[in-house]
PDB file of C-alpha atoms in Angstrom:
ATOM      1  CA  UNK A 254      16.424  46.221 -36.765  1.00  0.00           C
ATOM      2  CA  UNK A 255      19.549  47.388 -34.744  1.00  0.00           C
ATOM      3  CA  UNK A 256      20.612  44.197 -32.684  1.00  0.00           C
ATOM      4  CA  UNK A 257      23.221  45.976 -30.395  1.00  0.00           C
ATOM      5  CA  UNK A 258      23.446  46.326 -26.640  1.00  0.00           C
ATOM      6  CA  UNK A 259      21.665  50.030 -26.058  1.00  0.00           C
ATOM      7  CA  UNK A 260      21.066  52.026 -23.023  1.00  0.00           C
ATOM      8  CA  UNK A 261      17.502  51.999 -22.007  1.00  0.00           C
ATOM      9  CA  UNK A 262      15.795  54.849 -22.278  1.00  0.00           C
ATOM     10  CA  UNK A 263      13.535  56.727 -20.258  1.00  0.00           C
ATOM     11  CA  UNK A 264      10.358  54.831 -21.149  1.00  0.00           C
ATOM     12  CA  UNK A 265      12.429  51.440 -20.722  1.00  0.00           C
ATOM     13  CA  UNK A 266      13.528  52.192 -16.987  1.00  0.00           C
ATOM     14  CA  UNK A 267       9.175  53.165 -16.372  1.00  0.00           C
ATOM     15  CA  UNK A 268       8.695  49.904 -17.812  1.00  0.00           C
ATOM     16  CA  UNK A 269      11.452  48.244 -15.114  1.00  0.00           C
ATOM     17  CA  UNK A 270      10.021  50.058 -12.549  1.00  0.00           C
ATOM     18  CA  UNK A 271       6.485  48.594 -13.502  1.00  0.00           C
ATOM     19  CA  UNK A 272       7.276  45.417 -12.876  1.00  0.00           C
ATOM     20  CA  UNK A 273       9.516  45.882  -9.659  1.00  0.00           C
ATOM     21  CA  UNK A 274       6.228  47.172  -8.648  1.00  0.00           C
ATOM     22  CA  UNK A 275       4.165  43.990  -9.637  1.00  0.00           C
ATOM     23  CA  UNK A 276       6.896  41.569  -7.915  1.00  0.00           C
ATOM     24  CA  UNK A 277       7.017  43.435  -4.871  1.00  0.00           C
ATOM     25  CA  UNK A 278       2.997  43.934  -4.901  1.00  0.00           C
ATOM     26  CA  UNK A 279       2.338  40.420  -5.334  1.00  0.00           C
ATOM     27  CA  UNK A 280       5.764  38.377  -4.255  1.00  0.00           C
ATOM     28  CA  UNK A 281       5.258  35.809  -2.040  1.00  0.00           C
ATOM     29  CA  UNK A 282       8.934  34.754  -1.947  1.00  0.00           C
ATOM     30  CA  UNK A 283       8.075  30.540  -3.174  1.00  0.00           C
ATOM     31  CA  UNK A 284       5.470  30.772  -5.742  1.00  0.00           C
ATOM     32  CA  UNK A 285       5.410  34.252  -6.836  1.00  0.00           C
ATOM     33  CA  UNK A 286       8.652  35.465  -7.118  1.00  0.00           C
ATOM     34  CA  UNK A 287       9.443  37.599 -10.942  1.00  0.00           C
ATOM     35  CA  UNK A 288       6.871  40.255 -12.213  1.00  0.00           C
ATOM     36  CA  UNK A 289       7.471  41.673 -15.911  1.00  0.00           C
ATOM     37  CA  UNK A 290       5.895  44.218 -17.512  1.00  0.00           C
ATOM     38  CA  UNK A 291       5.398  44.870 -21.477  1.00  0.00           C
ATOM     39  CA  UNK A 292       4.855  47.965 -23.674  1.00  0.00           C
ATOM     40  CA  UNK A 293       3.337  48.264 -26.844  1.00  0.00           C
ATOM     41  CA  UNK A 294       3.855  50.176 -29.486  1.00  0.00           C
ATOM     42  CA  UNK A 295       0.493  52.424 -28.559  1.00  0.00           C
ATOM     43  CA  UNK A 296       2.463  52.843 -25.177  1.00  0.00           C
ATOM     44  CA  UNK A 297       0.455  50.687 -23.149  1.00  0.00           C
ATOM     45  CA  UNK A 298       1.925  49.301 -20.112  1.00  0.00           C
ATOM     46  CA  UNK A 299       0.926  45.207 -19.465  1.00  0.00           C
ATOM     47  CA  UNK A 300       2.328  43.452 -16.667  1.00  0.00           C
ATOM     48  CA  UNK A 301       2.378  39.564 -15.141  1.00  0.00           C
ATOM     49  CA  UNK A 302       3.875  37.423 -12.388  1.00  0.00           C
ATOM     50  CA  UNK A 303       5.539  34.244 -12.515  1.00  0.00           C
ATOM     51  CA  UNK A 304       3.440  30.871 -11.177  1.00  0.00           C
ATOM     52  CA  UNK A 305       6.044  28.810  -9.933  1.00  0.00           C
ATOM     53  CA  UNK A 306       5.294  24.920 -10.338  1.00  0.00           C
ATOM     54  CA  UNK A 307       7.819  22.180 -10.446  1.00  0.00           C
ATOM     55  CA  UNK A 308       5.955  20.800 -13.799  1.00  0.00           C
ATOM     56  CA  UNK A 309       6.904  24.535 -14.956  1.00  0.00           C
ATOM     57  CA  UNK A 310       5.017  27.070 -14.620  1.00  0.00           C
ATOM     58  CA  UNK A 311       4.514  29.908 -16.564  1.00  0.00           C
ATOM     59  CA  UNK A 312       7.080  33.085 -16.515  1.00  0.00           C
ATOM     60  CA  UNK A 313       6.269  36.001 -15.896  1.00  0.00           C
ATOM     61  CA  UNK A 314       7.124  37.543 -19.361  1.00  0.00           C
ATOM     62  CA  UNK A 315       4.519  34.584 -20.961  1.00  0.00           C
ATOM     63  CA  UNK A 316       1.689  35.798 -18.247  1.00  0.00           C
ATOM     64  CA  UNK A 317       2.814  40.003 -19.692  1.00  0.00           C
ATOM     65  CA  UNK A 318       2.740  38.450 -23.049  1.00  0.00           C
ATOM     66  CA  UNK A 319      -0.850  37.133 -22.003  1.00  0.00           C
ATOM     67  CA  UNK A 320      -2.405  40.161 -20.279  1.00  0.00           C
ATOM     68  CA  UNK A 321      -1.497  42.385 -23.350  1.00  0.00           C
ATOM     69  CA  UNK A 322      -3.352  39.775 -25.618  1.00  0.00           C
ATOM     70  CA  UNK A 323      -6.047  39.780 -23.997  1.00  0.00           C
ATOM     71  CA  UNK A 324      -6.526  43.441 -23.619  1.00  0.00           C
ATOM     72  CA  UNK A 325      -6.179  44.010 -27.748  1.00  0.00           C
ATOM     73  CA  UNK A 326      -2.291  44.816 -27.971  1.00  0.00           C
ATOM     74  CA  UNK A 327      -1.001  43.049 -31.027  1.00  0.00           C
ATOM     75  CA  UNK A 328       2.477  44.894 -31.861  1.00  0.00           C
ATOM     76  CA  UNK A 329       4.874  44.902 -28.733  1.00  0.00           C
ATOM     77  CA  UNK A 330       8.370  47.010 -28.448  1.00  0.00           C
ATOM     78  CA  UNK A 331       9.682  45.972 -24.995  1.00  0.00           C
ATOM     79  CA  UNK A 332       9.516  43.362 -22.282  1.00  0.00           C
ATOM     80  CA  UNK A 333      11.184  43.239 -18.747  1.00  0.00           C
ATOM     81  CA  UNK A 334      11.640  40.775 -16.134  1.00  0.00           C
ATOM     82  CA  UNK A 335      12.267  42.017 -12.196  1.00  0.00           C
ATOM     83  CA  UNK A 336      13.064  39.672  -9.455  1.00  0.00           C
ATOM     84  CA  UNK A 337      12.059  39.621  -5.762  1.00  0.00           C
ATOM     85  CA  UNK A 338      14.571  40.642  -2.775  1.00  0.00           C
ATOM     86  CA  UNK A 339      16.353  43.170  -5.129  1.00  0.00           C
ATOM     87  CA  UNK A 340      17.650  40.640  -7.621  1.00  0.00           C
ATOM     88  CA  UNK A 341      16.872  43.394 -10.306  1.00  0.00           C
ATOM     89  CA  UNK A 342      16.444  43.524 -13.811  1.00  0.00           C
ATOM     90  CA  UNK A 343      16.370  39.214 -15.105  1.00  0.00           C
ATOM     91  CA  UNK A 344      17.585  37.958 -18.519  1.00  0.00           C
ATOM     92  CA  UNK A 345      14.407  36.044 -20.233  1.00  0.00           C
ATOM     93  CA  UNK A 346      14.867  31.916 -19.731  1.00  0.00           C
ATOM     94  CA  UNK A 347      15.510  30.146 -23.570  1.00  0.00           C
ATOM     95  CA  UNK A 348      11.600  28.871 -23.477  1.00  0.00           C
ATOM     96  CA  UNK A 349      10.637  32.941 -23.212  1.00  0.00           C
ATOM     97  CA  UNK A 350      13.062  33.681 -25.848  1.00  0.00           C
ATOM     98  CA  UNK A 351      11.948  31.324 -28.133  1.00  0.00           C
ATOM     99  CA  UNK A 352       7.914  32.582 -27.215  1.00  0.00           C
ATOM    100  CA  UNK A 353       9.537  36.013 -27.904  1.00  0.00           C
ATOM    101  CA  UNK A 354      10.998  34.857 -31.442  1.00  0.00           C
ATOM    102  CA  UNK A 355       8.033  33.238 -32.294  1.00  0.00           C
ATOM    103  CA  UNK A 356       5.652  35.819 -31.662  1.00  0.00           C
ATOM    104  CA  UNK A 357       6.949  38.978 -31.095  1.00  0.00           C
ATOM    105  CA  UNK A 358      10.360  39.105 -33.371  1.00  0.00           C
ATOM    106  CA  UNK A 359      10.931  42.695 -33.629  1.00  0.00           C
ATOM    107  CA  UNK A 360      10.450  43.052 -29.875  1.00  0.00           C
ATOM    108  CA  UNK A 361      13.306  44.255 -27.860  1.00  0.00           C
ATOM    109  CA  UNK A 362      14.314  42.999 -24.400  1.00  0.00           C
ATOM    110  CA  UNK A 363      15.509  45.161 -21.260  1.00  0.00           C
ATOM    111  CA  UNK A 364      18.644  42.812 -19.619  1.00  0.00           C
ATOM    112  CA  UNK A 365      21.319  42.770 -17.332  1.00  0.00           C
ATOM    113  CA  UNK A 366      24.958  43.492 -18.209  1.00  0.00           C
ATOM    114  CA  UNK A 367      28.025  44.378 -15.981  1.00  0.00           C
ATOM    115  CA  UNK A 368      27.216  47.839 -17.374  1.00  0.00           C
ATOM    116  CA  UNK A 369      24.039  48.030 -16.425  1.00  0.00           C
ATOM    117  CA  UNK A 370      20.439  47.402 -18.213  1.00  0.00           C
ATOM    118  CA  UNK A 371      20.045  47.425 -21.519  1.00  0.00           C
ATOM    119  CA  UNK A 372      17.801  46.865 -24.304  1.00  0.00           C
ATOM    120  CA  UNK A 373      18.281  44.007 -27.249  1.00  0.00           C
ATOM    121  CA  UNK A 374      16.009  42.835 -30.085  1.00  0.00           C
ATOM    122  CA  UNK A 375      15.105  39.565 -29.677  1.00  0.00           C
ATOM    123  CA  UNK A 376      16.075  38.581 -33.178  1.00  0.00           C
ATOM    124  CA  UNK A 377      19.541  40.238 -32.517  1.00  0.00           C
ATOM    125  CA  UNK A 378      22.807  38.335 -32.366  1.00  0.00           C
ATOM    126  CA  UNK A 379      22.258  34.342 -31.504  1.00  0.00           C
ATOM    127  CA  UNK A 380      20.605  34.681 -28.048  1.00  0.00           C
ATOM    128  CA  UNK A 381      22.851  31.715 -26.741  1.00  0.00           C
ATOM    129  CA  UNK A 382      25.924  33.725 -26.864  1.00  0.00           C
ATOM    130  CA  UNK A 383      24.575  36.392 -25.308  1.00  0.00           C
ATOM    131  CA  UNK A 384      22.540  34.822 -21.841  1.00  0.00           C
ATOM    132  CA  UNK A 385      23.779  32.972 -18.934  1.00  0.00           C
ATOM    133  CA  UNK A 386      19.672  32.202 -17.806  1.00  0.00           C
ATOM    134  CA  UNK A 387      17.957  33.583 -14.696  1.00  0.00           C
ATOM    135  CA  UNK A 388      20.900  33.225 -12.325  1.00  0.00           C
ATOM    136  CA  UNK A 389      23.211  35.095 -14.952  1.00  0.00           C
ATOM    137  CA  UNK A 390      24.033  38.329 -16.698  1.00  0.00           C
ATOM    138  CA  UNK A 391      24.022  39.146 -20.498  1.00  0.00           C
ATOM    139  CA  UNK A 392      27.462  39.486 -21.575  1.00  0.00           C
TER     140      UNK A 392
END
């Protein structure tokens, strides 16, 4: 699996543009505030939106990771977080990355850089090295 910082292709920026369209949808601004959006390796497009709760609620890459489950898709390629008010493109938290590990290892995940998105496989270079959380930018 090639771990290295890519430029997204086509099919990744759909998938970004999938969940901007969730988050903006469905946003509420408190509660509802991330939407994410997952492929599979059929090409079908899941997508979810973040519960906020202070006992923590789930992500919105866990409630993607959830919808494609449910509807039958067992092999993912890509996930992608999107914030509210033009925040953009989100790096997954350490608790999605781990889920992502876990479950999905040869996924790979659309984040921000100061170049711009791009894609990573989750089982890529250590994960710590590479995210800052939410509020932060893949180096």
């Amino acid at each position: 699996m090639d771990s290295t910082l890519q430029l997204p292709t086509e099919e990744d920026m759909e998938l970004v543009e999938f969940a901007q369209r969730i988050v903006e949808a469905n946003g509420d601004g408190e509660v509802h505030t991330v939407g994410a959006a997952v492929r599979d390796t059929r090409g079908r497009i899941f997508g979810g939106i973040n519960l906020y709760h202070f006992t923590g609620g789930p992500c919105a890459e866990l409630v993607a990771l959830g919808h494609a489950r449910a509807a039958g898709a067992r092999e993912l390629a890509t996930i992608v977080a999107v914030g509210d008010s033009g925040r953009g493109v989100l790096a997954p938290c350490g608790r999605d990355r781990q889920v992502l590990l876990d479950h999905h290892p040869d996924i790979r995940v659309l984040v921000p850089t100061a170049e711009g998105v791009r894609s990573i496989a989750i089982a890529g270079p250590p994960t710590a090295q590479l995210c800052m959380g939410r509020s932060g930018r893949f180096l």
